[in-house]
GROMACS .gro file of C-alpha atoms in nm:
model
  204
    1MET     CA    1   0.593   2.314  -2.684
    2LEU     CA    2   0.693   2.511  -2.993
    3SER     CA    3   0.870   2.792  -2.805
    4SER     CA    4   1.250   2.787  -2.809
    5ALA     CA    5   1.238   2.911  -2.448
    6THR     CA    6   1.062   2.601  -2.313
    7PHE     CA    7   1.349   2.355  -2.323
    8ASP     CA    8   1.727   2.371  -2.276
    9PHE     CA    9   1.778   2.140  -2.576
   10PRO     CA   10   1.706   2.207  -2.945
   11THR     CA   11   1.375   2.099  -3.096
   12ILE     CA   12   1.250   2.044  -3.450
   13SER     CA   13   0.889   2.015  -3.563
   14GLU     CA   14   0.676   1.860  -3.834
   15THR     CA   15   0.311   1.923  -3.909
   16VAL     CA   16   0.071   1.628  -3.919
   17ALA     CA   17  -0.113   1.661  -4.250
   18GLY     CA   18  -0.484   1.716  -4.206
   19ALA     CA   19  -0.464   1.755  -3.827
   20TRP     CA   20  -0.665   2.037  -3.672
   21VAL     CA   21  -0.767   2.085  -3.311
   22GLU     CA   22  -1.120   1.960  -3.367
   23ASN     CA   23  -1.034   1.630  -3.535
   24VAL     CA   24  -0.737   1.551  -3.310
   25VAL     CA   25  -0.941   1.618  -2.996
   26ARG     CA   26  -1.235   1.423  -3.136
   27GLY     CA   27  -1.007   1.130  -3.220
   28ASP     CA   28  -1.022   1.086  -3.598
   29PRO     CA   29  -0.861   0.744  -3.665
   30ALA     CA   30  -0.793   0.848  -4.026
   31LEU     CA   31  -0.514   1.074  -3.897
   32GLU     CA   32  -0.295   0.788  -3.776
   33PRO     CA   33  -0.098   0.738  -4.101
   34ALA     CA   34  -0.021   1.113  -4.105
   35PHE     CA   35   0.104   1.098  -3.747
   36ILE     CA   36   0.330   0.807  -3.837
   37ALA     CA   37   0.459   0.987  -4.147
   38ALA     CA   38   0.538   1.302  -3.946
   39ALA     CA   39   0.723   1.095  -3.683
   40ARG     CA   40   0.934   0.925  -3.948
   41ARG     CA   41   1.020   1.260  -4.105
   42LEU     CA   42   1.138   1.381  -3.764
   43VAL     CA   43   1.364   1.081  -3.720
   44GLU     CA   44   1.503   1.131  -4.071
   45ARG     CA   45   1.587   1.489  -3.967
   46GLY     CA   46   1.771   1.370  -3.657
   47ALA     CA   47   1.513   1.362  -3.381
   48VAL     CA   48   1.621   1.144  -3.086
   49ALA     CA   49   1.277   1.153  -2.916
   50ILE     CA   50   0.927   1.241  -3.030
   51SER     CA   51   0.635   1.417  -2.862
   52SER     CA   52   0.330   1.608  -2.981
   53THR     CA   53   0.154   1.935  -2.926
   54CYS     CA   54  -0.175   1.779  -2.815
   55GLY     CA   55  -0.237   1.540  -2.530
   56PHE     CA   56  -0.525   1.381  -2.721
   57SER     CA   57  -0.258   1.240  -2.953
   58ILE     CA   58  -0.214   0.962  -2.699
   59ARG     CA   59  -0.459   0.775  -2.920
   60HIS     CA   60  -0.169   0.733  -3.165
   61GLN     CA   61   0.099   0.650  -2.905
   62GLN     CA   62   0.118   0.281  -2.985
   63ALA     CA   63   0.123   0.321  -3.362
   64VAL     CA   64   0.382   0.599  -3.363
   65ALA     CA   65   0.606   0.421  -3.113
   66ALA     CA   66   0.596   0.108  -3.327
   67SER     CA   67   0.693   0.303  -3.640
   68VAL     CA   68   1.022   0.462  -3.519
   69ASN     CA   69   1.328   0.357  -3.321
   70VAL     CA   70   1.338   0.650  -3.073
   71PRO     CA   71   1.145   0.714  -2.750
   72VAL     CA   72   0.790   0.838  -2.814
   73VAL     CA   73   0.588   1.035  -2.555
   74MET     CA   74   0.282   1.168  -2.732
   75SER     CA   75   0.096   1.287  -2.422
   76SER     CA   76   0.141   1.380  -2.059
   77LEU     CA   77  -0.136   1.129  -1.986
   78LEU     CA   78   0.137   0.864  -2.003
   79LEU     CA   79   0.238   0.990  -1.658
   80LEU     CA   80  -0.090   0.881  -1.497
   81PRO     CA   81   0.018   0.531  -1.383
   82SER     CA   82   0.327   0.670  -1.213
   83LEU     CA   83   0.140   0.957  -1.045
   84LEU     CA   84  -0.126   0.719  -0.917
   85ARG     CA   85   0.145   0.518  -0.743
   86GLN     CA   86   0.269   0.835  -0.569
   87LEU     CA   87  -0.064   0.925  -0.411
   88SER     CA   88  -0.164   0.873  -0.051
   89PRO     CA   89  -0.464   0.640  -0.010
   90ARG     CA   90  -0.707   0.934  -0.006
   91GLY     CA   91  -0.528   1.155  -0.257
   92LYS     CA   92  -0.667   1.235  -0.600
   93ILE     CA   93  -0.523   1.355  -0.931
   94ALA     CA   94  -0.688   1.643  -1.117
   95VAL     CA   95  -0.649   1.604  -1.494
   96LEU     CA   96  -0.686   1.945  -1.655
   97THR     CA   97  -0.781   1.913  -2.018
   98TYR     CA   98  -0.858   2.132  -2.318
   99ASP     CA   99  -1.197   1.961  -2.355
  100SER     CA  100  -1.335   1.726  -2.089
  101ASN     CA  101  -1.613   1.613  -2.322
  102HIS     CA  102  -1.356   1.420  -2.525
  103CYS     CA  103  -1.121   1.313  -2.246
  104GLY     CA  104  -1.275   0.969  -2.202
  105GLU     CA  105  -1.176   0.635  -2.060
  106ASP     CA  106  -0.988   0.541  -2.378
  107LEU     CA  107  -0.740   0.822  -2.310
  108LEU     CA  108  -0.693   0.742  -1.943
  109ALA     CA  109  -0.649   0.366  -1.992
  110ILE     CA  110  -0.705   0.289  -1.623
  111ASP     CA  111  -0.843  -0.060  -1.563
  112ASP     CA  112  -0.846  -0.064  -1.184
  113PRO     CA  113  -1.173   0.098  -1.058
  114ASP     CA  114  -0.997   0.208  -0.736
  115ASP     CA  115  -0.733   0.392  -0.940
  116ARG     CA  116  -1.000   0.541  -1.168
  117ALA     CA  117  -1.182   0.678  -0.863
  118LYS     CA  118  -0.871   0.879  -0.779
  119VAL     CA  119  -0.877   1.069  -1.109
  120VAL     CA  120  -1.100   1.371  -1.155
  121ILE     CA  121  -1.125   1.552  -1.486
  122GLY     CA  122  -1.190   1.917  -1.558
  123GLY     CA  123  -1.181   2.106  -1.885
  124ILE     CA  124  -1.172   2.462  -2.011
  125GLU     CA  125  -1.421   2.406  -2.292
  126GLY     CA  126  -1.620   2.719  -2.372
  127GLY     CA  127  -1.339   2.954  -2.256
  128LYS     CA  128  -1.153   3.205  -2.470
  129PHE     CA  129  -0.851   2.982  -2.540
  130TRP     CA  130  -1.081   2.694  -2.628
  131HIS     CA  131  -1.257   2.910  -2.886
  132ASP     CA  132  -0.927   3.059  -3.014
  133GLU     CA  133  -0.778   2.719  -3.086
  134LEU     CA  134  -1.072   2.621  -3.305
  135LYS     CA  135  -1.007   2.909  -3.542
  136ARG     CA  136  -0.811   2.859  -3.864
  137PRO     CA  137  -0.553   2.986  -3.822
  138ALA     CA  138  -0.549   3.014  -3.446
  139PRO     CA  139  -0.462   3.361  -3.313
  140PRO     CA  140  -0.151   3.418  -3.096
  141THR     CA  141  -0.172   3.229  -2.767
  142ASP     CA  142  -0.347   3.434  -2.498
  143VAL     CA  143  -0.154   3.328  -2.188
  144ALA     CA  144  -0.370   3.535  -1.954
  145ALA     CA  145  -0.682   3.361  -2.085
  146ILE     CA  146  -0.526   3.017  -2.029
  147GLU     CA  147  -0.431   3.108  -1.672
  148THR     CA  148  -0.779   3.241  -1.598
  149ASP     CA  149  -0.957   2.937  -1.739
  150VAL     CA  150  -0.723   2.680  -1.583
  151ALA     CA  151  -0.730   2.846  -1.239
  152ALA     CA  152  -1.108   2.863  -1.249
  153CYS     CA  153  -1.131   2.497  -1.347
  154ILE     CA  154  -0.901   2.391  -1.061
  155ALA     CA  155  -1.106   2.593  -0.815
  156ARG     CA  156  -1.424   2.415  -0.931
  157LEU     CA  157  -1.262   2.073  -0.905
  158HIS     CA  158  -1.112   2.145  -0.562
  159ALA     CA  159  -1.451   2.255  -0.430
  160SER     CA  160  -1.591   1.912  -0.514
  161HIS     CA  161  -1.273   1.713  -0.443
  162PRO     CA  162  -1.074   1.869  -0.158
  163ASP     CA  163  -0.837   1.569  -0.155
  164ILE     CA  164  -0.673   1.668  -0.487
  165ALA     CA  165  -0.300   1.626  -0.429
  166VAL     CA  166  -0.155   1.644  -0.782
  167ILE     CA  167  -0.244   1.828  -1.100
  168LEU     CA  168  -0.175   1.684  -1.444
  169PHE     CA  169  -0.212   1.904  -1.751
  170GLU     CA  170  -0.333   1.717  -2.060
  171CYS     CA  171  -0.316   2.019  -2.287
  172ALA     CA  172   0.026   2.097  -2.434
  173ALA     CA  173  -0.050   2.471  -2.416
  174PHE     CA  174  -0.093   2.466  -2.038
  175PRO     CA  175   0.278   2.436  -1.938
  176VAL     CA  176   0.313   2.809  -2.006
  177VAL     CA  177   0.099   2.873  -1.697
  178ALA     CA  178   0.234   2.589  -1.483
  179PRO     CA  179   0.448   2.819  -1.259
  180ALA     CA  180   0.148   3.042  -1.190
  181ILE     CA  181  -0.081   2.747  -1.119
  182ARG     CA  182   0.175   2.595  -0.880
  183ARG     CA  183   0.171   2.922  -0.685
  184ILE     CA  184  -0.208   2.949  -0.689
  185ALA     CA  185  -0.296   2.586  -0.612
  186LYS     CA  186   0.009   2.511  -0.398
  187LEU     CA  187   0.019   2.162  -0.550
  188PRO     CA  188   0.262   1.972  -0.778
  189VAL     CA  189   0.183   2.030  -1.146
  190PHE     CA  190   0.296   1.786  -1.415
  191ASP     CA  191   0.266   1.841  -1.791
  192ILE     CA  192   0.403   1.735  -2.128
  193ALA     CA  193   0.709   1.957  -2.081
  194SER     CA  194   0.789   1.765  -1.759
  195LEU     CA  195   0.769   1.437  -1.953
  196CYS     CA  196   0.979   1.566  -2.240
  197ARG     CA  197   1.255   1.689  -2.005
  198MET     CA  198   1.261   1.356  -1.830
  199THR     CA  199   1.277   1.171  -2.162
  200MET     CA  200   1.563   1.382  -2.293
  201ALA     CA  201   1.751   1.354  -1.965
  202SER     CA  202   1.735   0.975  -1.996
  203ILE     CA  203   1.891   1.000  -2.341
  204GLY     CA  204   2.162   1.234  -2.229
   0.00000   0.00000   0.00000
């Protein structure tokens, strides 16, 4: 998300004061004012749309969207309702997350039990990238470690759920391995970069 090579449009960034991986993933409600303040600073600097570098920030989607006058897409999890509509009756969506222990029902926001049954969740908690991101400061991103952990997670999920038809990356670091995972899994892969490109295309 922070690499200039990811998008074909310019990006600017702001840091959410007090936000670290552990308290964003855990869902600290005290961070919400800082998320709003960072979003407003981005708009003041000319941002025409706003996203975040952590899918768990979806907890602040409503508050941030209400605080600015530009499109806000805090998490790839916003794509879930649309992807569910695209599935065959037996198809399932694999949500790949940084930490499945904290990817609960509040983040998915799926009320229909039939729809919820189509979503399976897997995380890379305990892996190298998971540990690296908890360090302060975090070391340079180990792309090979992400690919290894994500591919292993998908293999575990597919063994239990052979009807997986779509993969959705929650983690904003995972898009860097999306091309590799598409080749390995031979399935569509959606992520926050997909959502950001779609949002910017709509703005023109």
